[in-house]
PDB file of C-alpha atoms in Angstrom:
ATOM      1  CA  MET A  79      80.992  57.267 146.292  1.00 55.00           C
ATOM      2  CA  ARG A  80      80.627  60.975 147.347  1.00 54.00           C
ATOM      3  CA  ALA A  81      83.539  63.233 147.447  1.00 52.00           C
ATOM      4  CA  ARG A  82      84.283  66.915 148.015  1.00 59.00           C
ATOM      5  CA  SER A  83      86.963  68.996 146.676  1.00 52.00           C
ATOM      6  CA  SER A  84      88.284  72.659 146.623  1.00 53.00           C
ATOM      7  CA  PRO A  85      87.216  74.667 143.490  1.00 53.00           C
ATOM      8  CA  GLU A  86      89.447  73.701 140.794  1.00 58.00           C
ATOM      9  CA  ASP A  87      91.784  75.665 138.434  1.00 68.00           C
ATOM     10  CA  ASP A  88      89.939  77.868 135.990  1.00 76.00           C
ATOM     11  CA  THR A  89      92.963  77.565 133.655  1.00 82.00           C
ATOM     12  CA  GLU A  90      92.284  73.821 133.201  1.00 86.00           C
ATOM     13  CA  LEU A  91      90.007  71.635 131.209  1.00 87.00           C
ATOM     14  CA  ARG A  92      88.824  68.331 132.349  1.00 88.00           C
ATOM     15  CA  LEU A  93      88.402  65.257 130.023  1.00 90.00           C
ATOM     16  CA  TYR A  94      86.078  62.681 131.425  1.00 91.00           C
ATOM     17  CA  ALA A  95      85.414  59.190 129.833  1.00 92.00           C
ATOM     18  CA  VAL A  96      83.342  56.624 131.552  1.00 94.00           C
ATOM     19  CA  ARG A  97      83.384  53.132 130.715  1.00 92.00           C
ATOM     20  CA  ARG A  98      81.076  51.748 133.471  1.00 93.00           C
ATOM     21  CA  GLY A  99      78.685  53.212 135.815  1.00 94.00           C
ATOM     22  CA  THR A 100      78.063  57.022 136.337  1.00 94.00           C
ATOM     23  CA  TRP A 101      80.258  59.888 137.216  1.00 92.00           C
ATOM     24  CA  THR A 102      78.285  63.017 138.235  1.00 93.00           C
ATOM     25  CA  LEU A 103      80.239  66.243 138.746  1.00 91.00           C
ATOM     26  CA  ARG A 104      78.961  68.787 141.281  1.00 90.00           C
ATOM     27  CA  TYR A 105      79.378  72.537 140.621  1.00 85.00           C
ATOM     28  CA  ASP A 106      77.991  75.280 142.752  1.00 81.00           C
ATOM     29  CA  ARG A 107      74.561  75.400 141.153  1.00 82.00           C
ATOM     30  CA  THR A 108      74.526  72.504 138.762  1.00 88.00           C
ATOM     31  CA  LYS A 109      75.160  68.740 138.262  1.00 91.00           C
ATOM     32  CA  LEU A 110      76.659  67.155 135.261  1.00 91.00           C
ATOM     33  CA  ALA A 111      76.370  63.337 134.786  1.00 93.00           C
ATOM     34  CA  VAL A 112      78.494  61.413 132.614  1.00 93.00           C
ATOM     35  CA  ARG A 113      77.177  57.867 131.944  1.00 94.00           C
ATOM     36  CA  ALA A 114      78.824  54.753 130.747  1.00 94.00           C
ATOM     37  CA  GLY A 115      79.839  54.939 127.062  1.00 93.00           C
ATOM     38  CA  GLN A 116      79.987  58.848 127.370  1.00 94.00           C
ATOM     39  CA  PHE A 117      82.905  61.369 127.086  1.00 93.00           C
ATOM     40  CA  MET A 118      82.900  64.909 128.028  1.00 92.00           C
ATOM     41  CA  ILE A 119      85.057  68.028 128.175  1.00 90.00           C
ATOM     42  CA  HIS A 120      84.385  70.879 130.658  1.00 88.00           C
ATOM     43  CA  ARG A 121      86.198  73.499 132.719  1.00 85.00           C
ATOM     44  CA  ALA A 122      87.679  72.274 135.846  1.00 84.00           C
ATOM     45  CA  GLY A 123      86.992  75.659 137.561  1.00 83.00           C
ATOM     46  CA  GLY A 124      83.897  75.665 139.904  1.00 84.00           C
ATOM     47  CA  LEU A 125      84.111  71.920 140.486  1.00 85.00           C
ATOM     48  CA  VAL A 126      83.231  71.317 144.139  1.00 86.00           C
ATOM     49  CA  GLY A 127      82.754  67.494 144.239  1.00 87.00           C
ATOM     50  CA  PHE A 128      81.476  64.523 142.498  1.00 88.00           C
ATOM     51  CA  ASP A 129      79.455  61.307 142.947  1.00 91.00           C
ATOM     52  CA  ALA A 130      80.173  57.838 141.623  1.00 90.00           C
ATOM     53  CA  ASP A 131      78.141  54.874 141.160  1.00 89.00           C
ATOM     54  CA  PRO A 132      79.341  51.488 142.637  1.00 88.00           C
ATOM     55  CA  ARG A 133      81.893  50.077 140.410  1.00 90.00           C
ATOM     56  CA  THR A 134      82.195  53.002 138.094  1.00 92.00           C
ATOM     57  CA  ALA A 135      85.308  52.827 135.755  1.00 92.00           C
ATOM     58  CA  ALA A 136      86.422  55.980 134.372  1.00 91.00           C
ATOM     59  CA  ARG A 137      89.407  58.031 133.100  1.00 88.00           C
ATOM     60  CA  THR A 138      90.030  61.656 133.683  1.00 89.00           C
ATOM     61  CA  ILE A 139      92.664  63.796 131.805  1.00 88.00           C
ATOM     62  CA  GLY A 140      93.626  67.426 132.483  1.00 87.00           C
ATOM     63  CA  ILE A 141      94.631  69.806 129.674  1.00 87.00           C
ATOM     64  CA  PRO A 142      95.221  73.647 130.014  1.00 87.00           C
ATOM     65  CA  ILE A 143      92.539  75.744 128.446  1.00 86.00           C
ATOM     66  CA  ALA A 144      94.889  77.924 126.422  1.00 86.00           C
ATOM     67  CA  GLU A 145      96.261  74.901 124.523  1.00 86.00           C
ATOM     68  CA  ILE A 146      92.787  74.144 122.932  1.00 85.00           C
ATOM     69  CA  GLY A 147      92.362  77.517 121.468  1.00 80.00           C
ATOM     70  CA  GLY A 148      88.959  79.301 121.183  1.00 79.00           C
ATOM     71  CA  TYR A 149      87.142  76.980 123.846  1.00 81.00           C
ATOM     72  CA  ARG A 150      86.839  78.114 127.491  1.00 80.00           C
ATOM     73  CA  GLY A 151      85.037  75.266 128.731  1.00 79.00           C
ATOM     74  CA  ASP A 152      82.021  77.336 130.007  1.00 83.00           C
ATOM     75  CA  VAL A 153      79.692  74.862 127.907  1.00 85.00           C
ATOM     76  CA  PRO A 154      80.444  71.177 128.247  1.00 87.00           C
ATOM     77  CA  VAL A 155      81.228  69.299 125.097  1.00 88.00           C
ATOM     78  CA  ALA A 156      79.862  65.775 125.232  1.00 90.00           C
ATOM     79  CA  ARG A 157      80.356  63.018 122.792  1.00 90.00           C
ATOM     80  CA  PRO A 158      79.705  59.222 122.716  1.00 92.00           C
ATOM     81  CA  ALA A 159      82.800  57.286 123.517  1.00 89.00           C
ATOM     82  CA  THR A 160      82.308  55.590 120.048  1.00 89.00           C
ATOM     83  CA  ALA A 161      82.845  58.901 118.162  1.00 90.00           C
ATOM     84  CA  PRO A 162      85.688  58.714 115.860  1.00 90.00           C
ATOM     85  CA  GLU A 163      87.742  61.718 117.329  1.00 89.00           C
ATOM     86  CA  VAL A 164      86.900  60.245 120.888  1.00 90.00           C
ATOM     87  CA  ARG A 165      88.268  56.689 119.929  1.00 91.00           C
ATOM     88  CA  LEU A 166      91.589  58.356 118.796  1.00 90.00           C
ATOM     89  CA  LEU A 167      91.972  60.533 121.994  1.00 90.00           C
ATOM     90  CA  LEU A 168      91.283  57.637 124.280  1.00 91.00           C
ATOM     91  CA  ALA A 169      93.487  55.132 122.354  1.00 91.00           C
ATOM     92  CA  HIS A 170      96.317  57.693 122.514  1.00 91.00           C
ATOM     93  CA  ALA A 171      95.905  58.291 126.253  1.00 89.00           C
ATOM     94  CA  SER A 172      95.936  54.549 126.833  1.00 90.00           C
ATOM     95  CA  LEU A 173      99.062  54.322 124.763  1.00 89.00           C
ATOM     96  CA  LEU A 174     100.694  57.119 126.863  1.00 88.00           C
ATOM     97  CA  HIS A 175      99.597  55.511 129.982  1.00 87.00           C
ATOM     98  CA  ASP A 176     101.426  52.313 128.991  1.00 89.00           C
ATOM     99  CA  THR A 177     104.705  54.096 127.684  1.00 89.00           C
ATOM    100  CA  VAL A 178     105.134  57.238 129.927  1.00 86.00           C
ATOM    101  CA  ASP A 179     107.828  55.736 132.113  1.00 89.00           C
ATOM    102  CA  ASP A 180     109.892  54.775 129.172  1.00 89.00           C
ATOM    103  CA  LEU A 181     109.668  57.944 127.268  1.00 86.00           C
ATOM    104  CA  GLU A 182     112.483  60.622 127.161  1.00 90.00           C
ATOM    105  CA  ALA A 183     112.011  64.165 126.981  1.00 89.00           C
ATOM    106  CA  ALA A 184     111.405  64.364 123.354  1.00 89.00           C
ATOM    107  CA  GLY A 185     109.006  61.496 123.307  1.00 87.00           C
ATOM    108  CA  LEU A 186     107.067  63.032 126.155  1.00 87.00           C
ATOM    109  CA  SER A 187     106.899  66.316 124.277  1.00 89.00           C
ATOM    110  CA  ALA A 188     105.465  64.493 121.154  1.00 88.00           C
ATOM    111  CA  ALA A 189     102.923  62.534 123.103  1.00 88.00           C
ATOM    112  CA  ARG A 190     101.636  65.869 124.910  1.00 88.00           C
ATOM    113  CA  ASN A 191     101.349  67.677 121.594  1.00 88.00           C
ATOM    114  CA  ALA A 192      99.477  64.697 120.130  1.00 88.00           C
ATOM    115  CA  LEU A 193      97.206  64.498 123.121  1.00 89.00           C
ATOM    116  CA  ILE A 194      96.419  68.187 122.784  1.00 88.00           C
ATOM    117  CA  GLU A 195      95.871  67.804 119.022  1.00 87.00           C
ATOM    118  CA  LEU A 196      93.482  65.080 119.653  1.00 88.00           C
ATOM    119  CA  ALA A 197      91.527  67.020 122.457  1.00 89.00           C
ATOM    120  CA  ARG A 198      91.175  69.815 120.000  1.00 86.00           C
ATOM    121  CA  GLY A 199      89.728  67.246 117.420  1.00 84.00           C
ATOM    122  CA  VAL A 200      87.162  66.264 119.912  1.00 86.00           C
ATOM    123  CA  VAL A 201      86.034  70.060 120.483  1.00 86.00           C
ATOM    124  CA  ARG A 202      86.197  70.730 116.644  1.00 82.00           C
ATOM    125  CA  ARG A 203      84.749  67.444 115.770  1.00 79.00           C
ATOM    126  CA  TYR A 204      87.714  67.058 113.273  1.00 74.00           C
ATOM    127  CA  VAL A 205      91.169  65.283 113.555  1.00 73.00           C
ATOM    128  CA  ASP A 206      93.733  65.803 110.974  1.00 72.00           C
ATOM    129  CA  ASP A 207      94.659  62.058 110.499  1.00 70.00           C
ATOM    130  CA  THR A 208      97.461  62.892 108.201  1.00 72.00           C
ATOM    131  CA  GLN A 209      99.712  64.012 111.022  1.00 74.00           C
ATOM    132  CA  PRO A 210     102.388  61.313 111.578  1.00 75.00           C
ATOM    133  CA  ALA A 211     102.191  61.758 115.184  1.00 75.00           C
ATOM    134  CA  LEU A 212      98.734  60.589 115.345  1.00 83.00           C
ATOM    135  CA  ALA A 213      99.430  57.132 113.498  1.00 88.00           C
ATOM    136  CA  PRO A 214     100.154  55.046 116.607  1.00 90.00           C
ATOM    137  CA  ALA A 215      96.825  56.289 118.242  1.00 90.00           C
ATOM    138  CA  LEU A 216      94.922  55.494 115.026  1.00 92.00           C
ATOM    139  CA  ALA A 217      96.491  51.982 114.759  1.00 93.00           C
ATOM    140  CA  ARG A 218      95.632  51.339 118.481  1.00 92.00           C
ATOM    141  CA  ALA A 219      92.016  52.659 117.998  1.00 93.00           C
ATOM    142  CA  ALA A 220      91.458  50.586 114.957  1.00 94.00           C
ATOM    143  CA  ARG A 221      92.714  47.509 116.885  1.00 95.00           C
ATOM    144  CA  GLU A 222      90.627  47.988 119.808  1.00 93.00           C
ATOM    145  CA  LEU A 223      87.539  48.642 117.387  1.00 94.00           C
ATOM    146  CA  ALA A 224      88.410  45.392 115.571  1.00 96.00           C
ATOM    147  CA  ASP A 225      88.927  43.450 118.891  1.00 95.00           C
ATOM    148  CA  HIS A 226      84.985  44.210 119.769  1.00 93.00           C
ATOM    149  CA  ARG A 227      83.767  43.203 116.297  1.00 94.00           C
ATOM    150  CA  LEU A 228      85.823  40.045 115.493  1.00 94.00           C
ATOM    151  CA  THR A 229      82.685  38.035 115.262  1.00 93.00           C
ATOM    152  CA  ASP A 230      81.067  40.645 112.961  1.00 94.00           C
ATOM    153  CA  HIS A 231      81.005  39.200 109.451  1.00 91.00           C
ATOM    154  CA  GLU A 232      81.315  42.543 107.975  1.00 93.00           C
ATOM    155  CA  LEU A 233      84.528  43.468 109.736  1.00 95.00           C
ATOM    156  CA  THR A 234      87.136  44.598 107.185  1.00 95.00           C
ATOM    157  CA  PRO A 235      89.789  47.201 106.904  1.00 96.00           C
ATOM    158  CA  GLY A 236      87.201  49.381 104.941  1.00 95.00           C
ATOM    159  CA  LEU A 237      84.624  49.094 107.736  1.00 95.00           C
ATOM    160  CA  LEU A 238      87.381  50.099 110.385  1.00 95.00           C
ATOM    161  CA  ALA A 239      88.330  53.130 108.098  1.00 94.00           C
ATOM    162  CA  ARG A 240      84.664  54.012 107.831  1.00 93.00           C
ATOM    163  CA  GLU A 241      84.087  53.858 111.677  1.00 91.00           C
ATOM    164  CA  LEU A 242      87.173  56.079 112.447  1.00 91.00           C
ATOM    165  CA  HIS A 243      86.522  58.381 109.627  1.00 88.00           C
ATOM    166  CA  VAL A 244      89.800  57.929 107.791  1.00 89.00           C
ATOM    167  CA  SER A 245      90.626  56.563 104.493  1.00 91.00           C
ATOM    168  CA  VAL A 246      91.761  52.839 104.137  1.00 93.00           C
ATOM    169  CA  ARG A 247      95.045  54.214 102.716  1.00 92.00           C
ATOM    170  CA  THR A 248      95.480  56.377 106.085  1.00 91.00           C
ATOM    171  CA  LEU A 249      94.808  53.516 108.195  1.00 93.00           C
ATOM    172  CA  SER A 250      97.162  51.266 106.171  1.00 94.00           C
ATOM    173  CA  ARG A 251      99.913  53.824 106.836  1.00 91.00           C
ATOM    174  CA  ALA A 252      99.087  53.802 110.363  1.00 91.00           C
ATOM    175  CA  PHE A 253      99.370  49.949 110.620  1.00 93.00           C
ATOM    176  CA  ALA A 254     102.517  49.948 108.493  1.00 89.00           C
ATOM    177  CA  ALA A 255     104.624  51.138 111.503  1.00 84.00           C
ATOM    178  CA  THR A 256     103.348  48.222 113.473  1.00 87.00           C
ATOM    179  CA  GLY A 257     104.790  45.593 110.868  1.00 90.00           C
ATOM    180  CA  GLU A 258     101.351  44.273 110.357  1.00 93.00           C
ATOM    181  CA  THR A 259      98.609  44.855 107.868  1.00 95.00           C
ATOM    182  CA  THR A 260      95.099  45.897 108.863  1.00 96.00           C
ATOM    183  CA  ALA A 261      93.651  42.707 107.304  1.00 95.00           C
ATOM    184  CA  GLY A 262      96.515  40.698 108.741  1.00 95.00           C
ATOM    185  CA  TYR A 263      95.682  42.098 112.259  1.00 96.00           C
ATOM    186  CA  ILE A 264      92.134  41.012 111.901  1.00 96.00           C
ATOM    187  CA  ARG A 265      93.025  37.523 110.800  1.00 95.00           C
ATOM    188  CA  ARG A 266      95.588  36.820 113.599  1.00 96.00           C
ATOM    189  CA  ARG A 267      93.033  37.839 116.161  1.00 97.00           C
ATOM    190  CA  ARG A 268      90.398  35.631 114.763  1.00 96.00           C
ATOM    191  CA  LEU A 269      92.896  32.724 114.681  1.00 96.00           C
ATOM    192  CA  GLU A 270      93.782  33.445 118.356  1.00 96.00           C
ATOM    193  CA  GLU A 271      90.304  33.348 119.517  1.00 96.00           C
ATOM    194  CA  ALA A 272      89.572  30.477 117.415  1.00 95.00           C
ATOM    195  CA  ARG A 273      92.471  28.464 119.130  1.00 95.00           C
ATOM    196  CA  ARG A 274      90.826  29.463 122.304  1.00 94.00           C
ATOM    197  CA  ALA A 275      87.543  28.110 121.335  1.00 94.00           C
ATOM    198  CA  LEU A 276      88.940  24.696 120.207  1.00 94.00           C
ATOM    199  CA  THR A 277      90.752  24.589 123.658  1.00 93.00           C
ATOM    200  CA  ALA A 278      87.334  25.152 125.263  1.00 93.00           C
ATOM    201  CA  GLY A 279      85.913  22.129 123.357  1.00 91.00           C
ATOM    202  CA  HIS A 280      84.139  23.730 120.220  1.00 93.00           C
ATOM    203  CA  THR A 281      84.389  21.726 116.904  1.00 93.00           C
ATOM    204  CA  VAL A 282      86.384  22.793 114.114  1.00 94.00           C
ATOM    205  CA  SER A 283      83.087  23.526 112.046  1.00 94.00           C
ATOM    206  CA  GLU A 284      81.568  25.628 114.887  1.00 94.00           C
ATOM    207  CA  VAL A 285      84.840  27.699 115.251  1.00 94.00           C
ATOM    208  CA  ALA A 286      85.012  28.240 111.523  1.00 94.00           C
ATOM    209  CA  ALA A 287      81.628  29.478 111.318  1.00 94.00           C
ATOM    210  CA  ARG A 288      81.879  31.841 114.450  1.00 93.00           C
ATOM    211  CA  TRP A 289      85.231  33.445 113.226  1.00 92.00           C
ATOM    212  CA  HIS A 290      83.865  33.622 109.606  1.00 91.00           C
ATOM    213  CA  PHE A 291      86.255  31.616 107.655  1.00 93.00           C
ATOM    214  CA  ALA A 292      84.652  30.317 104.443  1.00 90.00           C
ATOM    215  CA  ASP A 293      84.690  26.884 105.628  1.00 92.00           C
ATOM    216  CA  SER A 294      86.391  24.240 107.778  1.00 94.00           C
ATOM    217  CA  SER A 295      89.070  23.492 105.092  1.00 94.00           C
ATOM    218  CA  HIS A 296      89.893  27.240 104.787  1.00 94.00           C
ATOM    219  CA  PHE A 297      90.108  27.483 108.730  1.00 95.00           C
ATOM    220  CA  ILE A 298      92.420  24.485 108.895  1.00 95.00           C
ATOM    221  CA  ARG A 299      94.643  25.881 106.138  1.00 95.00           C
ATOM    222  CA  ALA A 300      94.726  29.229 107.727  1.00 95.00           C
ATOM    223  CA  PHE A 301      95.273  27.656 111.325  1.00 95.00           C
ATOM    224  CA  ARG A 302      98.341  25.504 109.917  1.00 95.00           C
ATOM    225  CA  LYS A 303      99.870  28.312 108.258  1.00 95.00           C
ATOM    226  CA  ARG A 304      99.821  30.311 111.440  1.00 94.00           C
ATOM    227  CA  TYR A 305     100.741  27.731 113.968  1.00 95.00           C
ATOM    228  CA  ASP A 306     102.478  25.062 111.913  1.00 95.00           C
ATOM    229  CA  GLN A 307      99.934  22.217 112.769  1.00 94.00           C
ATOM    230  CA  THR A 308      96.388  21.474 112.156  1.00 94.00           C
ATOM    231  CA  PRO A 309      93.611  21.996 114.764  1.00 93.00           C
ATOM    232  CA  THR A 310      93.589  18.237 115.368  1.00 92.00           C
ATOM    233  CA  GLN A 311      97.317  18.159 115.894  1.00 92.00           C
ATOM    234  CA  TYR A 312      97.093  21.222 118.047  1.00 91.00           C
ATOM    235  CA  LEU A 313      94.393  19.496 120.304  1.00 88.00           C
ATOM    236  CA  SER A 314      96.503  16.407 120.597  1.00 86.00           C
ATOM    237  CA  THR A 315      99.574  17.789 121.870  1.00 76.00           C
TER     238      THR A 315
END
């Protein structure tokens, strides 16, 4: 896809996150390509068009330059989408996207302020994770990271905390508001995926090994505690 646009507002920054494909921004004299797995912040002014590969999936966010402070957007800020501060920003953006229609004025203001603070964190490579307003974004980022690593035998609350550059205590506080511990979330998601695998025809021993239960007996006990029935009983219903 190729598109043209009028020169954009010099008072706005654009945040680009590309999940799949390539998003190429065209300025008067230069082109900037943001590829899958990358994140970039740059000024909106001077943008005259863009190119996108087929099936490109991306997200863009606009923020007033004045809100960032000390950064004018003349030099692009590029980060991997897996960088801790980028994970938090994207998690908050997803959370805001899901809830914006239900937020009242105070909630919208708090969500906006958190988004700006997280954007500052990407520019400065530092986020003050002790701010209570950022806890929902931290919990969501941790859940998304855990979901991608459920089959990793090293997946623990400690690993998630290290990947997000926060302490285990900070991560635990963020999860506290969800009514579930970090370890509890990992265990629940592994059991959910294990149940799907059983339905797909995998054996109890295969499922126990794939989702990192100590052995088949441990898996059966955890499954029964979660679903009030053994795997065999579940498959026979």
